[in-house]
Short mmCIF file of C-alpha atoms and ligand atoms in Angstrom, two decimals:
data_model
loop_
_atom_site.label_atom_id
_atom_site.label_comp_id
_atom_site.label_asym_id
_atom_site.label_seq_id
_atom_site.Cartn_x
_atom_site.Cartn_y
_atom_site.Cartn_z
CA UNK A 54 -12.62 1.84 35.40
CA UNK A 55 -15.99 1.94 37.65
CA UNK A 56 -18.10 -0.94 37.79
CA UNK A 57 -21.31 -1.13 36.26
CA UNK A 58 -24.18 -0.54 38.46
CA UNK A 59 -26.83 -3.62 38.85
CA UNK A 60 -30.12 -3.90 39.93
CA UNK A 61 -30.95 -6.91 40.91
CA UNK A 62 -34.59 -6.69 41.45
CA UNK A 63 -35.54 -9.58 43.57
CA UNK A 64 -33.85 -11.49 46.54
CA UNK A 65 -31.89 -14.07 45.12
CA UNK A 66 -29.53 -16.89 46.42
CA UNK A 67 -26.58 -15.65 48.87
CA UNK A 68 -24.06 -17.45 46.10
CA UNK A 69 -25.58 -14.95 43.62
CA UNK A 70 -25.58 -11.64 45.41
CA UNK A 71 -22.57 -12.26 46.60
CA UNK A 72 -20.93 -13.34 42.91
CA UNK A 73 -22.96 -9.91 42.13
CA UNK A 74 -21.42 -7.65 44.86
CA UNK A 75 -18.12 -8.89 43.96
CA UNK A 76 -17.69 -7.78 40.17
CA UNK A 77 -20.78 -5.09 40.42
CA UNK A 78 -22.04 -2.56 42.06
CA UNK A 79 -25.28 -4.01 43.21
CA UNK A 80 -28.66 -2.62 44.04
CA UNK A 81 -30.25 -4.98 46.10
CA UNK A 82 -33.75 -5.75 47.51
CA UNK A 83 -33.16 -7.40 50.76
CA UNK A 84 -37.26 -6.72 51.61
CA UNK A 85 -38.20 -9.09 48.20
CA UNK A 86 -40.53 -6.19 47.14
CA UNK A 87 -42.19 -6.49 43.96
CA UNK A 88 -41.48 -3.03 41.78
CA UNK A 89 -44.20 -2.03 39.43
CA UNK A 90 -44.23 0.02 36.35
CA UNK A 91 -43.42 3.40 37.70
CA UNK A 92 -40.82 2.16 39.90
CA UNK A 93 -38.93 0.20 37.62
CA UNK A 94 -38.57 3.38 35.30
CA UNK A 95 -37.75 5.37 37.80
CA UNK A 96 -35.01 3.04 38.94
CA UNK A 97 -33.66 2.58 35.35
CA UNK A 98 -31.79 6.12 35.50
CA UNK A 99 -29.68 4.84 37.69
CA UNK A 100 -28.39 1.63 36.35
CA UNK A 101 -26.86 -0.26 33.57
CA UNK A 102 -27.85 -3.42 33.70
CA UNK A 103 -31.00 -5.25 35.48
CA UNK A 104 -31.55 -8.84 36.56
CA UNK A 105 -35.10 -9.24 37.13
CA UNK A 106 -37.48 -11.79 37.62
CA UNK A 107 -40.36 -12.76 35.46
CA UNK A 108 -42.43 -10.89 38.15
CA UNK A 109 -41.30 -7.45 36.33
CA UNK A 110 -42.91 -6.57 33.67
CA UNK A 111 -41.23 -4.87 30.71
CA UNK A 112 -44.05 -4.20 28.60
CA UNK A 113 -44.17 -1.91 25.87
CA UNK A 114 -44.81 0.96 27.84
CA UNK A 115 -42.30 0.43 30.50
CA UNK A 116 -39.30 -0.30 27.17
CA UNK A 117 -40.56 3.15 25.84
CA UNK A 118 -40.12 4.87 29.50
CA UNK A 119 -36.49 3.18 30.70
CA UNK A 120 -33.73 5.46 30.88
CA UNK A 121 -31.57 5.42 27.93
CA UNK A 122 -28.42 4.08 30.81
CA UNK A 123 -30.08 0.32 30.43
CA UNK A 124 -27.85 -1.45 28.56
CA UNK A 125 -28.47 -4.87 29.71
CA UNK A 126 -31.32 -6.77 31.13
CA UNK A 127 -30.35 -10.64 32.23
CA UNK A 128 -33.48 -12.45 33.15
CA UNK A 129 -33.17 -15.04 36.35
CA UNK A 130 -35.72 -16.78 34.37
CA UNK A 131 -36.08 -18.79 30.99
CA UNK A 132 -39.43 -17.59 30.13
CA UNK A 133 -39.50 -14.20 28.82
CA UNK A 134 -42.91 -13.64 28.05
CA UNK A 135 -42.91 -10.71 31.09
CA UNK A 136 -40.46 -8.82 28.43
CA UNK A 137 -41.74 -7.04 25.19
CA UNK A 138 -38.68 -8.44 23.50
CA UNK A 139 -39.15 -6.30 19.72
CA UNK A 140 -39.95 -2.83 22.26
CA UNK A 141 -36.56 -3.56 24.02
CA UNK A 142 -34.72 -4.72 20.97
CA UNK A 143 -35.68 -1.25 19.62
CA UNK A 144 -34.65 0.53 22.20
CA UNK A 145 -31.19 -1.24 21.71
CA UNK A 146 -30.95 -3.24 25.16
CA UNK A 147 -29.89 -6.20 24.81
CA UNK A 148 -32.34 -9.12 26.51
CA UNK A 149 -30.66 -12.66 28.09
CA UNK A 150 -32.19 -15.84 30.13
CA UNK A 151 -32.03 -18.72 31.70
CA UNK A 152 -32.63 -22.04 29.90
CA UNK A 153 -30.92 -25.58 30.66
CA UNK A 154 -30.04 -25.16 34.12
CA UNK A 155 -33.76 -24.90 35.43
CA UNK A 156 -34.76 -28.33 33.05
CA UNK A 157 -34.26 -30.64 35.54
CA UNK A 158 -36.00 -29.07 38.41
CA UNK A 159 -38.97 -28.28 36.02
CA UNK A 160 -39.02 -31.82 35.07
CA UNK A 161 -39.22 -32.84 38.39
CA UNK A 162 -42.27 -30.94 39.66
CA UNK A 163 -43.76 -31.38 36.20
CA UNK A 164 -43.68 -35.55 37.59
CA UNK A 165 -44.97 -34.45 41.05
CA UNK A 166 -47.89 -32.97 39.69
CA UNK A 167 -48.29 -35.95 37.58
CA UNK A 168 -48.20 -38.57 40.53
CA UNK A 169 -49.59 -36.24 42.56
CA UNK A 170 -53.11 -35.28 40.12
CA UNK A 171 -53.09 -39.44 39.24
CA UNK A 172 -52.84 -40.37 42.54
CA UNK A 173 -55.38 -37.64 44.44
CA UNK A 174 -52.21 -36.32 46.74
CA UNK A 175 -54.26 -33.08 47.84
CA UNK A 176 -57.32 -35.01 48.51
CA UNK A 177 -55.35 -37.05 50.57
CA UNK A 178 -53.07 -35.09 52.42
CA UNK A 179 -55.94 -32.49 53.39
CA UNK A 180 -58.24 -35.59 54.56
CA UNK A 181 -54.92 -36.99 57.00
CA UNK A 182 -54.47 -33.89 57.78
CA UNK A 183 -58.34 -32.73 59.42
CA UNK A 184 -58.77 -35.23 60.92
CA UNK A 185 -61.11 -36.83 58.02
CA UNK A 186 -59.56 -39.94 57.85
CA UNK A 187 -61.98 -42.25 59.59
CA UNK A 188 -62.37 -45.87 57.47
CA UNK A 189 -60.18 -48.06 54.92
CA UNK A 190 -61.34 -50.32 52.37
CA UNK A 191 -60.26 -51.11 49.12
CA UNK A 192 -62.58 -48.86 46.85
CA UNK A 193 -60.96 -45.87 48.82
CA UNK A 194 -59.23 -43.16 46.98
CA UNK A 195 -58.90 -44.78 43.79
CA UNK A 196 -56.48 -43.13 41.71
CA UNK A 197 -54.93 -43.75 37.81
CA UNK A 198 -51.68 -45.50 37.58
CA UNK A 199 -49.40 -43.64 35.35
CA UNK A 200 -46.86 -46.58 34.81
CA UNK A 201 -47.07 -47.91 31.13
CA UNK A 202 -49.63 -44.75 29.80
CA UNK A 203 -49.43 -42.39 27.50
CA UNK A 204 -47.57 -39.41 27.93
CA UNK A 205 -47.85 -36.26 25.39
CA UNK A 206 -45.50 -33.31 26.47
CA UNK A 207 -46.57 -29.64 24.37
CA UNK A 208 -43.30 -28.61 23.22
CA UNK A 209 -40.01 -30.81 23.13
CA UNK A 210 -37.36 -28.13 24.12
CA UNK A 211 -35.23 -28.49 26.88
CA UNK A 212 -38.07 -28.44 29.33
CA UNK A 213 -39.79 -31.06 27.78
CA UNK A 214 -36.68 -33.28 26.83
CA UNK A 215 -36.12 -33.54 31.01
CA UNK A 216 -39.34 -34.41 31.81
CA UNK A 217 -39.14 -37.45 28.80
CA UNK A 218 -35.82 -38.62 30.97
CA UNK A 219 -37.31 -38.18 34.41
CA UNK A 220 -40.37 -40.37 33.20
CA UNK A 221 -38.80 -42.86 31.44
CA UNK A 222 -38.78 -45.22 34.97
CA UNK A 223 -42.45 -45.23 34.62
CA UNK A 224 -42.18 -47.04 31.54
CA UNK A 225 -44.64 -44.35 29.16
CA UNK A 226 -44.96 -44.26 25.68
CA UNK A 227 -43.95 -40.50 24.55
CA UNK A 228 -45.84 -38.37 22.25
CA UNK A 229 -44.70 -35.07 21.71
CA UNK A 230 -45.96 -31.93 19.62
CA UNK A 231 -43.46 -29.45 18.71
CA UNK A 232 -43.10 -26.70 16.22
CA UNK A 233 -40.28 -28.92 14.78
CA UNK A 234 -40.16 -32.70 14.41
CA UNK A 235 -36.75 -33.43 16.41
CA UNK A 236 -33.73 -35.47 14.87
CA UNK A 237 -34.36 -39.32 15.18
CA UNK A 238 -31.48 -39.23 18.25
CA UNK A 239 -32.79 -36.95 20.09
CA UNK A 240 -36.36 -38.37 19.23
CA UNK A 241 -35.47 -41.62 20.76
CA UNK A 242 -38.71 -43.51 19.65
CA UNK A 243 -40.88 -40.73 20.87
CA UNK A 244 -43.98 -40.43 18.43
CA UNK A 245 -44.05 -37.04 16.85
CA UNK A 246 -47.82 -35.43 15.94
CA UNK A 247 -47.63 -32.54 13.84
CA UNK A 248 -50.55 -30.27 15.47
CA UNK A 249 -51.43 -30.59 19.31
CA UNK A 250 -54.93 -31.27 18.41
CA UNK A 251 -53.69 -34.56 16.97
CA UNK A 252 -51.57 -35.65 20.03
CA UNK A 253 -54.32 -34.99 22.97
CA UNK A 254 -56.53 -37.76 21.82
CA UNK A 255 -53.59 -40.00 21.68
CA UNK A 256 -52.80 -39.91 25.36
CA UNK A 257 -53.30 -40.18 29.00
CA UNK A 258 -51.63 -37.39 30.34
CA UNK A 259 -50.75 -34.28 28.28
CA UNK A 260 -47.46 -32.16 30.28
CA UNK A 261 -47.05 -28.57 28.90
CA UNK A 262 -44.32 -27.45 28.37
CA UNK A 263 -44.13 -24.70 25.58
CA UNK A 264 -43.57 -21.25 25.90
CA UNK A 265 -46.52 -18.39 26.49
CA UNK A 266 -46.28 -16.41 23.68
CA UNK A 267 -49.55 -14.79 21.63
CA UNK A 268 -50.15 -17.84 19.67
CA UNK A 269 -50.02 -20.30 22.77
CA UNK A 270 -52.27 -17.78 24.63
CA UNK A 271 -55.36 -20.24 25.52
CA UNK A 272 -53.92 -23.29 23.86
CA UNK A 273 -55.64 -25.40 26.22
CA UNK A 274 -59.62 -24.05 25.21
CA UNK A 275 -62.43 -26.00 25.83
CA UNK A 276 -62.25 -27.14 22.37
CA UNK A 277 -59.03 -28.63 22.63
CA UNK A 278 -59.49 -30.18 26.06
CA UNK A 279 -62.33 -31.75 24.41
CA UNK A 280 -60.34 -33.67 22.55
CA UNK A 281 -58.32 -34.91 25.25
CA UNK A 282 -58.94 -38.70 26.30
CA UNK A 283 -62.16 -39.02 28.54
CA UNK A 284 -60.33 -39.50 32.19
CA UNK A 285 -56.91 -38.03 30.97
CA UNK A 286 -54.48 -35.94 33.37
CA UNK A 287 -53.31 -32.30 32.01
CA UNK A 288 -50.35 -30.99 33.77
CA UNK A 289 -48.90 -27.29 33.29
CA UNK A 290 -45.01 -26.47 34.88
CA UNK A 291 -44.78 -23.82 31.42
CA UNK A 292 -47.53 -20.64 32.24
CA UNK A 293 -50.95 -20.19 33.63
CA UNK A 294 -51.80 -18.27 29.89
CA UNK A 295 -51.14 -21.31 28.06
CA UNK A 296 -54.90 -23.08 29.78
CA UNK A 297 -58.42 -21.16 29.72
CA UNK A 298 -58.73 -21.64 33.54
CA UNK A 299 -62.64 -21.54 33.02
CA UNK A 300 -62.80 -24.20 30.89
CA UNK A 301 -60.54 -26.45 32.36
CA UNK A 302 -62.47 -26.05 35.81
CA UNK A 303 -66.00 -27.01 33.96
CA UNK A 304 -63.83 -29.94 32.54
CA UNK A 305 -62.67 -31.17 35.89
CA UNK A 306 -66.16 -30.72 37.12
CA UNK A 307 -67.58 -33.23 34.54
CA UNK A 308 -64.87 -35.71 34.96
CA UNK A 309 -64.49 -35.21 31.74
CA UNK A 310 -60.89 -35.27 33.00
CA UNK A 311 -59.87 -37.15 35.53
CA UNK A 312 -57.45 -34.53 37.27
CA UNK A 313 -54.85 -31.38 36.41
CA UNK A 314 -51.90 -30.57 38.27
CA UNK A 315 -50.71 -26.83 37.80
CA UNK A 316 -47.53 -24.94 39.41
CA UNK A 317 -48.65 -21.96 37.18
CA UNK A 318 -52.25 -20.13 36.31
CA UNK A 319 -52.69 -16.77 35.12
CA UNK A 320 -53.16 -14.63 38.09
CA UNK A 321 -49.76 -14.97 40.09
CA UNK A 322 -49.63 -14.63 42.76
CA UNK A 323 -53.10 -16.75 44.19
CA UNK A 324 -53.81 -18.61 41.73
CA UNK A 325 -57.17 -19.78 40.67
CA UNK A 326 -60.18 -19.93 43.25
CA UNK A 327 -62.42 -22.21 40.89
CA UNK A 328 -60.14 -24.44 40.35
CA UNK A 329 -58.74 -24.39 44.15
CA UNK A 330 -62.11 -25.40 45.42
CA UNK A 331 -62.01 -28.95 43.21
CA UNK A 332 -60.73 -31.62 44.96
CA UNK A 333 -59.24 -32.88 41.55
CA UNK A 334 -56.72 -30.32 40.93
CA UNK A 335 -53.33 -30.12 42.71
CA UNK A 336 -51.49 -27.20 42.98
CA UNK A 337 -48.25 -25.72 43.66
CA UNK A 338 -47.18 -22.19 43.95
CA UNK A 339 -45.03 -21.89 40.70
CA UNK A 340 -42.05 -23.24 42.00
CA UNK A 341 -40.98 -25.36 39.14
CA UNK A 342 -37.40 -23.94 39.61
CA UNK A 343 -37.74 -23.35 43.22
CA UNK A 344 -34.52 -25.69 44.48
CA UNK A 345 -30.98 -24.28 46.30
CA UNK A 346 -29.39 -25.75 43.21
CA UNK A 347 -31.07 -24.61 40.49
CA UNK A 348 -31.62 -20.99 41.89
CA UNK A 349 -27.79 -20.29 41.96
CA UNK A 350 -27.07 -21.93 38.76
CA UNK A 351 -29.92 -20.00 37.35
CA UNK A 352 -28.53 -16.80 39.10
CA UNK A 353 -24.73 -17.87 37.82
CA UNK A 354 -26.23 -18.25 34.57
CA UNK A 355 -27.27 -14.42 34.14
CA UNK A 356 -24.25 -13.45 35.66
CA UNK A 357 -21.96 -15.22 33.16
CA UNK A 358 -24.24 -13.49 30.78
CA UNK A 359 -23.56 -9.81 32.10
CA UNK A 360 -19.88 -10.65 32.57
CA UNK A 361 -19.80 -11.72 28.95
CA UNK A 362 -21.63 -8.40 27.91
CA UNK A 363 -19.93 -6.14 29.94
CA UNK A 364 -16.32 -7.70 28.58
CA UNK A 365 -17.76 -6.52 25.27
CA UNK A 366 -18.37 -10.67 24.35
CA UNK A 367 -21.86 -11.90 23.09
CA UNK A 368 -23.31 -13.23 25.72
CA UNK A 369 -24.41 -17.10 25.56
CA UNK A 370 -28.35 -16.67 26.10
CA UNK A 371 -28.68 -13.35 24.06
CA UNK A 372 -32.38 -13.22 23.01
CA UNK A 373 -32.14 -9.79 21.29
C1 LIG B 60 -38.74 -18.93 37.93
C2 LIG B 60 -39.81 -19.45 35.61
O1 LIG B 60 -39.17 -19.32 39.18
O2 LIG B 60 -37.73 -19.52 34.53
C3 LIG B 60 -38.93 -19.30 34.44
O3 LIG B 60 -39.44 -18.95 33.37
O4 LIG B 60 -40.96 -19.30 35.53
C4 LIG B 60 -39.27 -19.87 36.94
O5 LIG B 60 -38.24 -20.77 36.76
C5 LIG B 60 -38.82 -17.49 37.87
O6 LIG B 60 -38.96 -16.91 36.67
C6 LIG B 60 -37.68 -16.95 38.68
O7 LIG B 60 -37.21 -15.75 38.26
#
């Protein structure tokens, strides 16, 4: 029997092409070059499976153009919000991802940005750096010790569950919001507030870690960061739609908040020039996941779910 034709879209980890190449025929793209809309249509007639990125978009229009040979696409990603999941569900491709094995490496940037917004590391590093570094006293480069706050993490899935562990040597209290109060052992004394509006006020630093999805779009308005705490941190490892960029600049401005640290915005890539140009703001270039271990689990992780599918089993992280 020939083997299924896969297009792996994006240059992934040698362990995962090479997993790929072994039990596929594989359509690489050694170059890393993005496809757009056209492209990836174009490219669909000839496969019959894809494992993209979330930097391919599978809008509406592009589900209604793919060749009808698609049976399979098997995100290296947990967020999905680059796929228009009911348009591909109707054309009858099936639509997997990534969750669990990118947690902990989330987790872990969403603490760097923490530490790193708290305790002015950009401001720092860039003044070592030029040269700028010219006196010492006490009352220099005051930060906000984290150790003992509050922490509120936006959505208590998996994400947000790892960075609750990876904090807990700081010693925080943990709110959460979350479309779902959890069971009281997985809770584990975390304090649960029904609406997000009710947990920023409670807390020092808010993490986000909820999906982007039309409701979340501009969770984080001026009206809501309003109500976070007067000096309070807001950290984003989730998407750049999730904060109105504007308003969170004019917030940072005011000192309203004391700092944000963001791996994500909504233009990707670049980023955000108003808010690259505050010295409160530290930024990373959306590599949340971005570790050797973590990229081939995640790329193991759609491969065991295009094995499963193709061996005519329901694959694990089937979304639709
Ligand atoms: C990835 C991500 O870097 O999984 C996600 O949703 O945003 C990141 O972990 C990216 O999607 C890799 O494909």
């Amino acid at each position: 029997m020939s083997r299924p034709v896969l297009w792996i879209t994006r240059k992934l980890s040698d362990a995962t092409e090479q997993r790929a190449a072994r039990d596929y025929e594989v359509i690489l793209n050694p170059e890393d070059r993005v496809y757009q809309a056209d492209e990836i249509v174009a490219m669909s007639a000839k496969v019959d499976a894809i494992l993209p990125c979330h930097s391919e978009v599978f809008s509406k229009d592009v589900a209604g153009r793919l060749s009808d040979r698609v049976r399979i696409i098997a995100n290296h990603s947990v967020g999905v919000d680059h796929c228009d999941l009911p348009a591909l569900q109707a054309r009858g491709i099936v639509v997997t991802n990534t969750p669990d094995v990118l947690s902990d490496a989330t987790a872990e940037i969403a603490l760097l940005l923490m530490l790193g917004a708290a305790r002015r590391a950009s401001e720092g590093d860039r003044l070592v750096r030029e040269g700028r570094w010219v006196s010492w006293s006490p009352s220099f480069m005051v930060g906000r010790q984290t150790t003992g706050k509050k922490l509120g993490i936006v959505g208590m899935g998996r994400v947000g569950l790892a960075v609750r562990r990876i904090v807990s040597g700081l010693g925080m209290e943990v709110h959460y919001s979350n479309r779902r109060r959890l069971p009281p052992e997985t809770e584990q004394g975390a304090v649960y507030h029904d609406s997000v509006d009710d947990l920023l006020g409670a807390v020092d630093v808010v993490s986000l870690n909820c999906p982007s999805t039309p409701d979340t779009l501009n969770l984080m308005d001026a009206r809501r960061i309003g109500l976070m705490r007067p000096g309070a941190i807001l950290v984003n490892t989730a998407r750049g739609n999730l904060i109105d960029e504007a308003a969170l600049a004019e917030a940072l401005r005011t000192r309203h908040l004391f700092a944000a640290g963001l791996d994500v915005f909504k233009t990707e890539p670049s980023g955000n020039a108003e808010l690259a140009l505050l010295d409160n703001v530290f930024v990373l270039p959306h590599i949340g996941s971005a570790t050797r271990e973590t990229r081939d689990a995640m790329g193991f992780r759609a491969l065991d779910n295009l094995d499963a599918f193709f061996a005519g089993r329901e694959p694990r992280d089937r979304l639709v």
